[in-house]
XYZ file of C-alpha atoms in Angstrom:
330
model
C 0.000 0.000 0.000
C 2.551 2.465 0.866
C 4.862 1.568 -2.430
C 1.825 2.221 -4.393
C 1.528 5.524 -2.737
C 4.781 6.486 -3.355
C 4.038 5.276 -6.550
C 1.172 7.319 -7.540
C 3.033 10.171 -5.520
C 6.264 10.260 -8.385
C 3.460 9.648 -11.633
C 1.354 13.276 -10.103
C 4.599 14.904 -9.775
C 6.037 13.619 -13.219
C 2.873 14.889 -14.322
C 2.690 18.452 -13.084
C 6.223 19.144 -14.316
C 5.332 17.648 -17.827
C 2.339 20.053 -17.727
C 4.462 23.113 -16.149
C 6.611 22.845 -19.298
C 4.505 22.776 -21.470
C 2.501 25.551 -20.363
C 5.962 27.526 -19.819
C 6.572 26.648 -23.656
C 3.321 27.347 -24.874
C 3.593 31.117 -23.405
C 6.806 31.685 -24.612
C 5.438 30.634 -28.538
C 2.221 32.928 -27.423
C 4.849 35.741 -26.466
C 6.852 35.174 -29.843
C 4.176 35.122 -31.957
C 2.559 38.022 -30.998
C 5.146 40.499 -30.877
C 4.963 43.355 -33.080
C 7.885 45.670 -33.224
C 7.180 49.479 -32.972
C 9.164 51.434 -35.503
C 10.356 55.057 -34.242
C 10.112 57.507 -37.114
C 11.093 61.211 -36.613
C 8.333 63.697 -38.560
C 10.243 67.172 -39.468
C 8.023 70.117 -40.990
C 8.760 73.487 -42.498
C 6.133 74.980 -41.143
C 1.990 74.286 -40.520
C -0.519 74.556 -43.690
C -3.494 72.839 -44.712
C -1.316 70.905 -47.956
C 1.437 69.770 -45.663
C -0.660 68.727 -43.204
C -2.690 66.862 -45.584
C 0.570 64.815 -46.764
C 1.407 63.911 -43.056
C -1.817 62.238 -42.785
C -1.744 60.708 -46.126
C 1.680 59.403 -44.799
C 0.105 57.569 -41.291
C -2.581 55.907 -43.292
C -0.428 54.185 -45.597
C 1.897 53.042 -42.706
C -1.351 51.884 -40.694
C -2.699 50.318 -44.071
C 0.668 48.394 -44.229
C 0.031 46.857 -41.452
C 2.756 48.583 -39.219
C 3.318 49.851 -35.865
C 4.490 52.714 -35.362
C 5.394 55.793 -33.030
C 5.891 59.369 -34.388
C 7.709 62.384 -32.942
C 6.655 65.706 -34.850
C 8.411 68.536 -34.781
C 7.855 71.409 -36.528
C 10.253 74.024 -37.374
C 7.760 77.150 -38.108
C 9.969 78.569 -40.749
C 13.129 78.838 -38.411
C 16.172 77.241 -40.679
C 18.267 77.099 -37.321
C 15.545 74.959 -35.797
C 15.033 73.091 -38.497
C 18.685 71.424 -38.477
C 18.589 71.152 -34.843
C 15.202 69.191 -35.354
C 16.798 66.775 -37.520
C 20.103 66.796 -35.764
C 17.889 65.416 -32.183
C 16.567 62.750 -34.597
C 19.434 61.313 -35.268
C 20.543 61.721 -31.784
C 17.440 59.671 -30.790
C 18.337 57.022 -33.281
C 15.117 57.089 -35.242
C 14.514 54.155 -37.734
C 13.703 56.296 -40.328
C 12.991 60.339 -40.920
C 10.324 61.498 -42.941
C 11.249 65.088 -44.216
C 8.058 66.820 -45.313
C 9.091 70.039 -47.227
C 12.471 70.917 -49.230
C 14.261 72.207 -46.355
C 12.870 69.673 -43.483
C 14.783 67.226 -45.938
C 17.901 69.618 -46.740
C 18.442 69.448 -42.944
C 17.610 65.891 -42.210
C 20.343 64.630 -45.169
C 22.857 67.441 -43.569
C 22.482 65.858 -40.340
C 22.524 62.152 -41.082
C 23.769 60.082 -44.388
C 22.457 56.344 -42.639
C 19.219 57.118 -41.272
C 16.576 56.672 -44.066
C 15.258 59.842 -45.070
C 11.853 59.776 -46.963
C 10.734 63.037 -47.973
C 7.488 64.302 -49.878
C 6.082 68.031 -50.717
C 10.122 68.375 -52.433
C 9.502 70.437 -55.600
C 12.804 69.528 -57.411
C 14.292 66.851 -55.485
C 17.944 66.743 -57.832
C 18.371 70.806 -57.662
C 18.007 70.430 -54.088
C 21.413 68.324 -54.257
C 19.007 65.323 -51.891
C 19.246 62.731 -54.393
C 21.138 61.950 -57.743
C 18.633 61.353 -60.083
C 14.767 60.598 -59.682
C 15.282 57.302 -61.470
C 18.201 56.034 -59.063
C 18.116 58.307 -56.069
C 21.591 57.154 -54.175
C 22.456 57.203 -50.915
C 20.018 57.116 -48.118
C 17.116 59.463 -49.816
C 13.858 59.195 -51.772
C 10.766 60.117 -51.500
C 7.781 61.977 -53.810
C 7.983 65.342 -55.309
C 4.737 67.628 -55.398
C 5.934 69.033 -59.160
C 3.688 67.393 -61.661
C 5.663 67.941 -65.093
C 2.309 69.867 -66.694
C 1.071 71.833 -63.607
C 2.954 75.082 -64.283
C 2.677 75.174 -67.993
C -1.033 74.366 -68.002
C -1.628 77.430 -65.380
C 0.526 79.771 -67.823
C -1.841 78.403 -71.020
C -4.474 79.186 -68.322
C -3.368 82.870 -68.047
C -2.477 83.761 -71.606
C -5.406 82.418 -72.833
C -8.004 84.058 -69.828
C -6.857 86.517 -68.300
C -6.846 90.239 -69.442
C -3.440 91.490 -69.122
C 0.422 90.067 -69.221
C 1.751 90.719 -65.926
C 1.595 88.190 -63.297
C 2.860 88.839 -59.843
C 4.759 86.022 -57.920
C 5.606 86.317 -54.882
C 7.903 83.733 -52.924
C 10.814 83.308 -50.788
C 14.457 83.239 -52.457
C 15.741 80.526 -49.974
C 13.762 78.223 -50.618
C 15.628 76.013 -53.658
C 11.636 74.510 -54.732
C 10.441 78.528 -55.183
C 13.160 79.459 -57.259
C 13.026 76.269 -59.167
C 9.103 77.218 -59.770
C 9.802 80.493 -60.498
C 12.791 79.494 -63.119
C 9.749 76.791 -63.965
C 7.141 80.078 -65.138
C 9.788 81.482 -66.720
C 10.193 79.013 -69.570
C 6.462 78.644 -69.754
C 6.203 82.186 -70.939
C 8.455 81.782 -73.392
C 6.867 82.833 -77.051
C 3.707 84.639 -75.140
C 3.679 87.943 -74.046
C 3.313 87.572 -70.833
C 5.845 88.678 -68.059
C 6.651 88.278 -64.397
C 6.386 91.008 -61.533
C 8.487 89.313 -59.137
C 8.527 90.056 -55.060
C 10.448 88.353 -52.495
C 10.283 87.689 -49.215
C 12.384 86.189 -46.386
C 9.678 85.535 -43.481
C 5.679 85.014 -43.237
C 4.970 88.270 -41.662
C 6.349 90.374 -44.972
C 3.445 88.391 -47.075
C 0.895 91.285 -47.026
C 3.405 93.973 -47.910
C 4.323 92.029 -50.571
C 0.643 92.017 -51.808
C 0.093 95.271 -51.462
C 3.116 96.118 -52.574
C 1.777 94.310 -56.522
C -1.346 96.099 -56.730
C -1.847 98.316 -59.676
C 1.344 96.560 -60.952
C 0.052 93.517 -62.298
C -3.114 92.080 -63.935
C -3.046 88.910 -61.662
C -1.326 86.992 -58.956
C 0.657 83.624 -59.258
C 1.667 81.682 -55.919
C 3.614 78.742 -56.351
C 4.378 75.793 -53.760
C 6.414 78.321 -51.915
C 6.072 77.545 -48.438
C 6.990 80.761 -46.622
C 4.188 82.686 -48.524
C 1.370 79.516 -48.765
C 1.703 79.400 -44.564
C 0.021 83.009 -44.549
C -1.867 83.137 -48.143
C -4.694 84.957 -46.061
C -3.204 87.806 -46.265
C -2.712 87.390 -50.132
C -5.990 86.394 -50.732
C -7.496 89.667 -48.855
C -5.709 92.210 -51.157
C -6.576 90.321 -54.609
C -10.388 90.312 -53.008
C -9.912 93.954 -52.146
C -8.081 94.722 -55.365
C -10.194 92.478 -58.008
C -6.679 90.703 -58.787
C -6.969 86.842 -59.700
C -5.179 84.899 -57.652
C -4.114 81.474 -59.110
C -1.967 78.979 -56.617
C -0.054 75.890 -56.992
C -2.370 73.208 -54.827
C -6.001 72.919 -54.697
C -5.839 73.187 -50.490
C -5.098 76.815 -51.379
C -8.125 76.958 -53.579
C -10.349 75.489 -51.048
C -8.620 78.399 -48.675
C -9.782 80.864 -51.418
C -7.485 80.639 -54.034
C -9.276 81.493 -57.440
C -7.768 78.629 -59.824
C -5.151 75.855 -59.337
C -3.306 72.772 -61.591
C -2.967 70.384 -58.928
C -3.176 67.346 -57.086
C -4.358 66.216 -53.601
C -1.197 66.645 -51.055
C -2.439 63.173 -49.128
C -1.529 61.328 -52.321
C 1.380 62.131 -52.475
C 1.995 61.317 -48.923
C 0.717 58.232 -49.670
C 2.736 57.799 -51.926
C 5.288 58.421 -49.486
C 4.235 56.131 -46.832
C 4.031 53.296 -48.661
C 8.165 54.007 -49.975
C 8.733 54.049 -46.277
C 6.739 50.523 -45.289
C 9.196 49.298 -47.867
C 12.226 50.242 -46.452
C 11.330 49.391 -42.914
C 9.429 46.196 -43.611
C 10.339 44.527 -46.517
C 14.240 45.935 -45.924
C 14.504 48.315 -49.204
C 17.116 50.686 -49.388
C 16.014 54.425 -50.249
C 19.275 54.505 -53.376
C 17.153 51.876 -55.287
C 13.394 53.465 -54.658
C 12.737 56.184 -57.638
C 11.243 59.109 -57.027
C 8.054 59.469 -57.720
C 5.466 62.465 -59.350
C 1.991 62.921 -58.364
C -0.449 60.632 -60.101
C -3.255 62.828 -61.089
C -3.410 66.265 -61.844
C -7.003 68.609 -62.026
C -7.849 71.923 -62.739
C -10.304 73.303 -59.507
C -11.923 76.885 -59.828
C -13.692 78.636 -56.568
C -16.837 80.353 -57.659
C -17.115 82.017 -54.606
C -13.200 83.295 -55.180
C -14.136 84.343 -58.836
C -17.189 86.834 -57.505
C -14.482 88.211 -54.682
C -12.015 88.846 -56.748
C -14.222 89.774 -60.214
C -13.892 87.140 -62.355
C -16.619 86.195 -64.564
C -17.057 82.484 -65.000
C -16.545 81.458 -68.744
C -18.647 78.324 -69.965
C -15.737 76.605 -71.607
C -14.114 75.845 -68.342
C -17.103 73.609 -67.278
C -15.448 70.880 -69.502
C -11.997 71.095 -68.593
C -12.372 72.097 -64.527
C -13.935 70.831 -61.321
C -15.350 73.253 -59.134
C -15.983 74.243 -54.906
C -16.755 77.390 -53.652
């Protein structure tokens, strides 16, 4: 009787530790298998406005849609070029698994402070001028991203003018260091080549020197261009006010500014392109791409949108042939 205790006894224990290791290995698969890592990217931004806002968010959905985790740190640099190199320079400090650079000079500074770190940029209006990759076919190093030039936008808003709008000067107004504004305004340039049109240029260094600049175009030109510039787009109010006040068409370079009150813009949604974006960075983080073999890449669709209510302000009649080639919001 006792033996057969001692029997039974040894087979419980046996037992339990057969169990206990099983259930200890059975955790440890649970534990492995549901592990997801958490990527740490560093967000760096120019300054606030509704188009590069709408790329950041275009940006986090494609991310989420891929399926990845993911913690962001955004700083913005609210037009301060000293801040915006000691943004990026904190990033790579942190050791951040990858940077995405939303503006020219957010990605000027993040490729100045770190040639390892993948750098994804979008909202970059001539990526090669900029000196932040090679070529848009095979960018090098550890760059690439999407540029917010369409190859026809610019040329179809100076056919726009000539053929429209009474007058041949257009006033531009935009900030000389940013490389993207000058590359636009070098952009208009050739467009006007063989019309008769000709640029009024102003420029300006900060946000606060906008309205003066306005002001400064009235009675001197017959409308108002502002490109992608993002010194002058991060306070349009104040441009939009004077052409209101002034009956001056304003056309812009991104339909956000339209929606703002913009009268006419060639452009493109700035989520798609940060989109776009997004899914170049799931790449390199999940699938283990390297930014030198991702091409650059343009927006994919291009519109022409016209605000009626803009028109009335600014006294512009509506002409019937647009209704075939525009989309409209007021």
């Amino acid at each position: 009787m006792k033996k057969r205790m001692q029997r039974l006894a040894m087979l419980c224990s046996a037992s339990f530790l057969l169990l206990s290791g099983c259930g200890a290995k059975e955790t440890s698969e649970n534990k492995g298998g549901t592990e997801k890592k958490t990527y740490h990217i560093g967000v760096t931004q120019i300054v606030e406005h509704p188009s590069l806002d709408a790329a950041f968010k275009g940006f986090k959905q494609a991310l989420k849609d891929k399926g990845l985790s993911v913690s962001y740190d955004v700083q913005i640099a609210q037009g301060d070029m000293n801040n915006n190199q000691t943004i990026a320079n904190n990033f790579v400090s942190e050791g951040v698994d990858l940077i995405f650079a939303n503006s020219t000079p957010s990605a000027q500074a993040a490729l100045n402070a770190t040639k390892e770190i993948p750098i994804v940029f979008t909202s970059v209006t001539d990526p090669v001028g900029a000196k932040l990759v090679q070529s848009m076919e095979k960018p090098g190093g550890n760059v690439t991203g999407t540029t917010d030039t369409h190859p026809d936008a610019i040329p179809k808003t100076v056919q726009f003018i000539d053929k429209y709008i009474n007058g041949n000067r257009i006033g531009m107004i935009y900030n000389a260091g940013e490389q993207n504004s000058v590359a636009q305004v070098d952009a208009v340039k050739k467009a006007i080549k063989g019309t008769d049109l000709q640029i009024v240029p102003v420029s300006v260094s900060t946000s606060a020197e906008v309205k003066q600049a306005a002001e400064s175009l009235v009675g001197k030109v017959d409308c108002i261009y502002i490109i992608t510039d993002n010194t002058v787009v991060s306070a349009l109010e104040s441009v939009i006010q004077v052409a209101d006040d002034h009956d001056i068409p304003l056309f812009v370079g991104e339909l956000d500014s339209v929606k703002r009150g913009g009268f006419a813009a060639y452009g493109f949604d700035y989520y798609d392109i940060g989109y776009q974006a997004g899914e170049m960075a799931a790449q390199i983080l999940k699938d283990g791409k390297k930014p030198a073999d991702l091409p650059v890449q343009y927006p994919k669709k291009l519109k022409l949108l016209i605000n009626k209510k803009a028109a009335k302000e600014m006294g512009i009649k509506l002409n019937p042939e647009w209704d075939s080639i525009a989309e409209y919001t007021e």
